[in-house]
Amino acid sequence: MEEIPSLLEKPDAIFIDGTLGTGGHTLALLQAHPTCRVIAFDRDEASMQFAKQRLDEAGVLNRVHFVKGDFRRAPALLQKSFEGEITPSFEKLKIEMKSQGPLGACGFIDGALVDAGMSLYQVTWAERGLSFRADAPLDMRYDRQQEISAFDLVNRLSASELEDLLFKFTNERWARRIVEFIVARRNHSTINTTAELSGIIAAAIPASARNHSRVHPATKAFAALRICVNDEFWALTEGSWALGSVLANTARLIVLTYSSNEDRVVKHTFRSLAGRPLEQEQSRSKGDRKKKSRELSRSRDFRSERPSLSIPLNLPYENADDPRLNSEWASGFGETWHMKIVTPKPIEPTPEEIAANPLSRSCKLRAVEKVCAG
């Protein structure tokens, strides 16, 4: 990917870290550019507090503006967050935003970064229920104030919906058997904890498959539930549009993903931002699988007994006419601004980078650049 040395020379550069987490990327940006500032978003209040302490200890806290919220609401949250008191380093930006607002053909942001998924720090909080390695309530929410948790998905989705969720979100090979075992258990009692669910999943997967796998049998199912609870795929799509709308001319949006499904969402989103037709995809032929799932759920379909959930199980690239793809974030798109793709193929870590950080082995980086009219 071509370098942009001008950003390092711009003393008042402002970047967005859409997924602050524990502050690693924000700290790296501030250290690489000694006078830049970062606007950091995160839905997780506990993670944000941890990051604040880390950045304070590094002596860079005064160059960060924190926004508690979802980065896909960046335009509105930016405007709102700058209404109160801010550090002096952001005073000029506050004045500009007050007079012009963050939207338009071009915004004020010199670059944005999104790091998909959860942080390892969140996994260490057993009470979040993000991991099958510790017994905890089935939760998995990044934002503890949102209503729907993993408990609701496991206990209230119909069998066919739950099977779709497991297969479509993480390509879980044993989705149908896992759902059969889940439905059999919840016919008698609700499933309340990560240990209960992990045990059910392990029992559902044949021993021959478990013995030949290097990962825990509940890995994919837990990931699918977490992704759905936090609406992570749609966050990548809607968030890319939202961040794109506030970028300055030639500014770049970079997204890091760690699974093929995440990368596919970003790939199709970037194609749309570049003005290319959205390629409609289907995850696989579902006819026979759905028929059997419906037969399975007829005996005890929890949707008929409890309120249905407003959970979207469609993926962003499955339907080009989905109303969630046509939002206020696209204001002026195609007329005053669009994006160009910088990375036709994703950039992957080098052997040296993987050796230094084994967790980076599945990472893929994609980037787009803002192009404003005139």
Coordinates of C-alpha atoms in Angstrom, one line a residue:
M1 CA 0.0 0.0 0.0
E2 CA 1.4 3.4 -1.0
E3 CA 2.6 5.7 1.8
I4 CA 1.1 9.1 2.6
P5 CA 4.1 11.1 4.0
S6 CA 2.1 14.3 4.0
L7 CA 0.0 13.1 7.0
L8 CA 3.2 12.7 9.1
E9 CA 4.0 16.3 8.1
K10 CA 0.6 17.7 9.0
P11 CA 0.9 18.9 12.6
D12 CA -2.8 19.1 13.3
A13 CA -3.9 15.8 11.8
I14 CA -6.9 14.2 13.4
F15 CA -7.6 10.5 13.2
I16 CA -10.5 8.3 14.3
D17 CA -10.1 5.0 16.1
G18 CA -13.5 3.5 15.7
T19 CA -12.8 0.6 18.0
L20 CA -10.7 1.9 20.9
G21 CA -10.6 -1.4 22.9
T22 CA -7.7 -1.2 25.3
G23 CA -6.1 1.7 23.3
G24 CA -3.3 -0.1 21.5
H25 CA -4.0 1.4 18.0
T26 CA -4.7 4.8 19.4
L27 CA -1.4 4.7 21.3
A28 CA 0.5 3.6 18.2
L29 CA -1.0 6.5 16.2
L30 CA -0.1 9.0 18.8
Q31 CA 3.5 7.7 19.1
A32 CA 4.0 7.6 15.4
H33 CA 2.8 11.2 14.9
P34 CA 3.9 13.3 17.9
T35 CA 1.4 16.1 17.3
C36 CA -1.7 14.4 15.9
R37 CA -4.9 13.9 17.8
V38 CA -7.3 10.9 18.0
I39 CA -11.0 10.7 18.4
A40 CA -11.7 7.3 20.0
F41 CA -15.0 5.4 19.9
D42 CA -16.1 2.4 21.9
R43 CA -19.4 0.9 23.1
D44 CA -17.7 -0.7 26.1
E45 CA -17.4 1.6 29.0
A46 CA -15.1 -0.7 30.9
S47 CA -12.7 -1.0 28.0
M48 CA -12.7 2.8 27.6
Q49 CA -11.7 3.3 31.2
F50 CA -8.9 0.8 30.9
A51 CA -7.7 2.6 27.7
K52 CA -7.8 6.0 29.4
Q53 CA -5.5 4.8 32.2
R54 CA -3.1 3.3 29.7
L55 CA -3.0 6.4 27.6
D56 CA -2.6 8.6 30.7
E57 CA 0.4 6.5 31.8
A58 CA 1.9 7.0 28.4
G59 CA 1.5 10.8 28.7
V60 CA -0.8 11.2 25.6
L61 CA -4.2 11.4 27.2
N62 CA -4.6 15.2 26.4
R63 CA -4.5 14.3 22.6
V64 CA -7.4 11.9 22.8
H65 CA -11.2 12.8 22.7
F66 CA -13.3 9.8 23.9
V67 CA -16.7 9.1 22.4
K68 CA -18.8 6.4 24.2
G69 CA -20.9 4.9 21.4
D70 CA -21.1 3.0 18.2
F71 CA -18.7 4.3 15.4
R72 CA -21.5 3.7 12.9
R73 CA -23.2 6.7 14.4
A74 CA -20.0 8.8 14.0
P75 CA -21.6 11.9 12.4
A76 CA -24.2 12.4 15.1
L77 CA -22.0 11.3 17.9
L78 CA -19.1 13.6 16.8
Q79 CA -21.5 16.6 16.8
K80 CA -23.0 15.8 20.2
S81 CA -19.7 14.9 21.9
F82 CA -18.1 18.3 21.1
E83 CA -21.0 20.2 22.7
G84 CA -19.5 20.1 26.2
E85 CA -16.0 20.8 27.6
I86 CA -13.0 19.4 25.7
T87 CA -9.3 19.5 26.0
P88 CA -7.6 22.6 24.4
S89 CA -6.1 20.5 21.6
F90 CA -9.6 20.0 20.2
E91 CA -10.9 23.5 20.5
K92 CA -10.3 24.4 16.9
L93 CA -12.1 21.3 15.7
K94 CA -15.0 22.1 18.0
I95 CA -15.3 25.6 16.4
E96 CA -15.2 24.2 12.9
M97 CA -17.8 21.5 13.7
K98 CA -20.1 24.1 15.3
S99 CA -20.0 26.3 12.2
Q100 CA -20.1 23.6 9.5
G101 CA -20.9 20.3 11.0
P102 CA -19.0 17.1 10.3
L103 CA -20.9 16.2 7.1
G104 CA -20.7 17.5 3.6
A105 CA -18.6 16.8 0.6
C106 CA -15.6 16.6 2.9
G107 CA -15.2 16.4 6.6
F108 CA -12.3 17.2 9.0
I109 CA -10.9 13.7 9.7
D110 CA -7.6 12.8 8.2
G111 CA -7.9 9.0 8.6
A112 CA -9.9 6.3 10.3
L113 CA -9.2 2.8 11.6
V114 CA -11.6 0.0 12.6
D115 CA -10.3 -3.2 14.2
A116 CA -13.1 -5.8 14.0
G117 CA -14.2 -8.2 16.8
M118 CA -13.5 -8.2 20.5
S119 CA -10.4 -7.5 22.4
L120 CA -8.5 -10.1 24.4
Y121 CA -9.0 -8.0 27.4
Q122 CA -12.8 -8.4 27.1
V123 CA -12.3 -12.2 27.1
T124 CA -10.7 -12.0 30.5
W125 CA -13.9 -10.6 32.1
A126 CA -15.6 -13.9 32.9
E127 CA -18.9 -12.1 33.7
R128 CA -19.2 -11.0 30.1
G129 CA -19.8 -14.6 29.0
L130 CA -17.6 -14.1 25.9
S131 CA -15.6 -17.2 26.5
F132 CA -16.4 -20.8 27.0
R133 CA -13.3 -21.2 29.2
A134 CA -15.0 -19.8 32.3
D135 CA -18.5 -20.3 33.6
A136 CA -20.5 -17.2 33.4
P137 CA -24.0 -15.9 32.5
L138 CA -24.8 -16.0 28.8
D139 CA -24.3 -12.3 28.0
M140 CA -21.7 -11.4 25.3
R141 CA -22.8 -7.7 25.1
Y142 CA -20.2 -5.0 24.5
D143 CA -22.6 -2.4 25.6
R144 CA -24.2 -3.6 28.8
Q145 CA -27.1 -1.3 28.4
Q146 CA -28.5 -2.9 25.3
E147 CA -31.4 -5.3 25.8
I148 CA -30.7 -8.5 23.9
S149 CA -28.0 -10.8 25.1
A150 CA -26.8 -14.3 24.1
F151 CA -29.2 -15.7 26.6
D152 CA -32.1 -14.4 24.5
L153 CA -30.7 -15.8 21.2
V154 CA -30.1 -19.2 22.6
N155 CA -33.4 -19.5 24.4
R156 CA -35.8 -17.5 22.3
L157 CA -34.9 -17.9 18.6
S158 CA -36.7 -20.6 16.6
A159 CA -34.7 -23.6 15.6
S160 CA -34.4 -22.6 12.0
E161 CA -33.3 -19.0 13.0
L162 CA -30.7 -20.3 15.4
E163 CA -29.4 -22.8 12.8
D164 CA -29.2 -19.9 10.2
L165 CA -27.3 -17.8 12.7
L166 CA -24.6 -20.5 13.4
F167 CA -24.1 -21.3 9.8
K168 CA -24.2 -17.9 8.2
F169 CA -22.2 -16.0 10.7
T170 CA -19.3 -18.5 11.2
N171 CA -19.9 -21.4 8.8
E172 CA -20.5 -23.8 11.7
R173 CA -20.5 -27.2 10.0
W174 CA -22.5 -28.9 12.8
A175 CA -25.1 -26.1 13.1
R176 CA -28.1 -28.5 12.7
R177 CA -26.9 -31.0 15.3
I178 CA -26.0 -28.2 17.7
V179 CA -29.5 -26.7 17.4
E180 CA -31.1 -30.1 17.9
F181 CA -29.3 -30.5 21.2
I182 CA -30.1 -26.9 22.2
V183 CA -33.8 -27.4 21.5
A184 CA -33.8 -30.7 23.3
R185 CA -32.4 -29.1 26.4
R186 CA -34.5 -26.0 26.4
N187 CA -37.6 -28.1 26.1
H188 CA -37.0 -28.9 29.8
S189 CA -35.2 -25.8 31.1
T190 CA -33.6 -22.6 29.9
I191 CA -29.9 -22.5 29.1
N192 CA -28.3 -19.9 31.5
T193 CA -24.5 -20.2 31.5
T194 CA -21.6 -20.5 29.1
A195 CA -20.6 -23.8 30.7
E196 CA -24.1 -25.2 30.0
L197 CA -24.0 -24.1 26.4
S198 CA -20.4 -25.2 25.9
G199 CA -21.3 -28.7 27.2
I200 CA -24.3 -29.0 24.9
I201 CA -22.3 -28.0 21.9
A202 CA -19.5 -30.4 22.7
A203 CA -22.0 -33.2 23.1
A204 CA -23.6 -32.4 19.8
I205 CA -20.4 -32.6 17.7
P206 CA -19.4 -36.2 17.0
A207 CA -16.4 -37.5 18.9
S208 CA -14.5 -38.2 15.7
A209 CA -14.7 -34.5 14.7
R210 CA -13.9 -33.3 18.2
N211 CA -10.8 -35.5 18.4
H212 CA -9.4 -34.2 15.1
S213 CA -9.9 -30.5 15.7
R214 CA -7.3 -28.2 17.2
V215 CA -9.9 -25.8 18.5
H216 CA -12.5 -26.1 21.2
P217 CA -15.8 -27.4 19.7
A218 CA -17.7 -24.4 20.9
T219 CA -15.4 -21.8 19.2
K220 CA -17.5 -21.1 16.1
A221 CA -20.9 -21.2 17.9
F222 CA -19.8 -18.7 20.5
A223 CA -18.3 -16.4 17.9
A224 CA -21.6 -16.5 15.9
L225 CA -23.6 -15.6 19.0
R226 CA -21.2 -12.8 19.9
I227 CA -21.3 -11.4 16.4
C228 CA -25.1 -11.4 16.3
V229 CA -25.5 -10.0 19.8
N230 CA -23.3 -7.0 18.9
D231 CA -24.5 -6.8 15.3
E232 CA -20.9 -6.8 14.2
F233 CA -21.2 -7.5 10.5
W234 CA -23.7 -4.7 10.0
A235 CA -21.5 -2.4 12.2
L236 CA -18.7 -2.9 9.7
T237 CA -20.9 -2.0 6.7
E238 CA -22.8 0.9 8.3
G239 CA -19.7 2.1 10.1
S240 CA -17.7 2.2 6.9
W241 CA -20.3 4.5 5.4
A242 CA -20.5 6.6 8.5
L243 CA -16.8 7.1 8.8
G244 CA -16.4 7.7 5.1
S245 CA -18.8 10.6 5.3
V246 CA -16.7 12.5 7.9
L247 CA -13.3 11.9 6.2
A248 CA -11.4 14.7 4.5
N249 CA -10.4 14.6 0.8
T250 CA -7.7 11.9 0.3
A251 CA -8.2 10.6 3.8
R252 CA -8.2 6.8 4.2
L253 CA -10.4 4.3 6.0
I254 CA -8.6 1.1 7.1
V255 CA -10.4 -1.9 8.4
L256 CA -8.8 -5.0 10.0
T257 CA -10.7 -8.3 10.0
Y258 CA -9.9 -11.7 11.4
S259 CA -12.3 -14.1 9.6
S260 CA -13.3 -14.8 6.0
N261 CA -16.9 -13.7 6.7
E262 CA -15.7 -10.4 8.2
D263 CA -13.4 -9.8 5.2
R264 CA -16.2 -10.6 2.8
V265 CA -18.5 -8.0 4.4
V266 CA -15.7 -5.3 4.2
K267 CA -14.9 -6.3 0.6
H268 CA -18.4 -5.8 -0.6
T269 CA -18.9 -2.6 1.5
F270 CA -15.8 -1.1 -0.1
R271 CA -17.0 -2.0 -3.5
S272 CA -20.2 -0.1 -2.8
L273 CA -18.3 2.9 -1.5
A274 CA -16.3 2.9 -4.7
G275 CA -19.5 3.0 -6.8
R276 CA -19.3 -0.5 -8.0
P277 CA -22.5 -2.7 -8.1
L278 CA -23.1 -4.7 -5.0
E279 CA -22.6 -8.4 -5.8
Q280 CA -25.6 -10.2 -4.2
E281 CA -24.6 -13.4 -2.6
Q282 CA -26.3 -16.3 -0.9
S283 CA -24.5 -18.2 1.8
R284 CA -25.7 -21.6 0.4
S285 CA -28.8 -23.4 -0.9
K286 CA -31.1 -23.6 2.2
G287 CA -34.1 -25.5 0.9
D288 CA -33.6 -28.9 2.4
R289 CA -31.9 -27.6 5.5
K290 CA -34.6 -25.1 6.3
K291 CA -37.3 -27.7 5.7
K292 CA -35.7 -30.1 8.2
S293 CA -35.1 -27.2 10.7
R294 CA -38.8 -26.2 10.6
E295 CA -39.8 -29.9 11.2
L296 CA -37.4 -29.9 14.1
S297 CA -38.8 -26.7 15.6
R298 CA -42.5 -27.6 15.2
S299 CA -42.5 -29.7 18.4
R300 CA -41.4 -26.7 20.5
D301 CA -41.0 -23.4 18.7
F302 CA -40.1 -20.8 21.4
R303 CA -41.2 -18.0 19.1
S304 CA -44.8 -19.1 19.6
E305 CA -44.5 -18.9 23.4
R306 CA -42.3 -15.9 23.9
P307 CA -42.0 -12.4 22.3
S308 CA -40.1 -12.6 19.0
L309 CA -36.7 -10.9 18.8
S310 CA -35.9 -8.0 16.5
I311 CA -32.6 -9.6 15.4
P312 CA -31.5 -9.3 11.8
L313 CA -30.1 -12.6 10.5
N314 CA -29.3 -11.4 7.0
L315 CA -25.8 -10.4 6.0
P316 CA -25.1 -7.0 4.4
Y317 CA -24.1 -8.4 1.0
E318 CA -27.1 -10.8 0.7
N319 CA -29.6 -8.2 -0.6
A320 CA -28.6 -5.0 -2.5
D321 CA -32.1 -3.6 -1.7
D322 CA -31.9 -3.9 2.0
P323 CA -33.1 -0.6 3.5
R324 CA -30.2 -0.7 6.0
L325 CA -27.8 -0.1 3.1
N326 CA -29.6 3.2 2.2
S327 CA -29.2 5.6 5.1
E328 CA -28.5 9.2 5.9
W329 CA -24.8 8.3 5.9
A330 CA -24.9 8.2 2.1
S331 CA -25.8 11.9 1.9
G332 CA -24.0 13.4 -1.1
F333 CA -22.5 10.1 -2.1
G334 CA -21.9 9.8 -5.8
E335 CA -22.4 13.6 -6.2
T336 CA -20.0 15.2 -3.8
W337 CA -17.9 12.3 -2.7
H338 CA -17.0 8.6 -3.2
M339 CA -14.3 6.2 -2.3
K340 CA -11.6 4.5 -4.3
I341 CA -10.2 1.1 -3.4
V342 CA -6.6 1.2 -2.3
T343 CA -6.2 -2.5 -1.7
P344 CA -7.7 -4.6 -4.5
K345 CA -6.6 -7.6 -2.4
P346 CA -6.3 -7.6 1.3
I347 CA -2.9 -7.1 2.9
E348 CA -1.9 -9.9 5.2
P349 CA 0.8 -10.0 7.9
T350 CA 4.4 -11.0 7.0
P351 CA 6.0 -14.1 8.5
E352 CA 8.0 -11.7 10.7
E353 CA 4.9 -10.0 11.9
I354 CA 3.2 -13.3 12.7
A355 CA 6.3 -14.5 14.6
A356 CA 6.2 -11.3 16.7
N357 CA 2.4 -11.5 17.2
P358 CA 1.0 -15.0 16.5
L359 CA -2.6 -13.6 17.0
S360 CA -2.1 -11.6 13.8
R361 CA -1.9 -14.6 11.5
S362 CA -5.6 -14.4 10.4
C363 CA -5.6 -10.6 10.0
K364 CA -6.5 -9.0 6.7
L365 CA -6.3 -5.3 6.0
R366 CA -8.4 -3.4 3.5
A367 CA -8.3 0.3 2.7
V368 CA -10.3 2.9 0.8
E369 CA -9.5 6.6 0.1
K370 CA -12.0 9.5 0.1
V371 CA -12.4 11.4 -3.2
C372 CA -14.3 14.7 -3.1
A373 CA -15.7 16.5 -6.0
G374 CA -14.2 19.8 -7.1

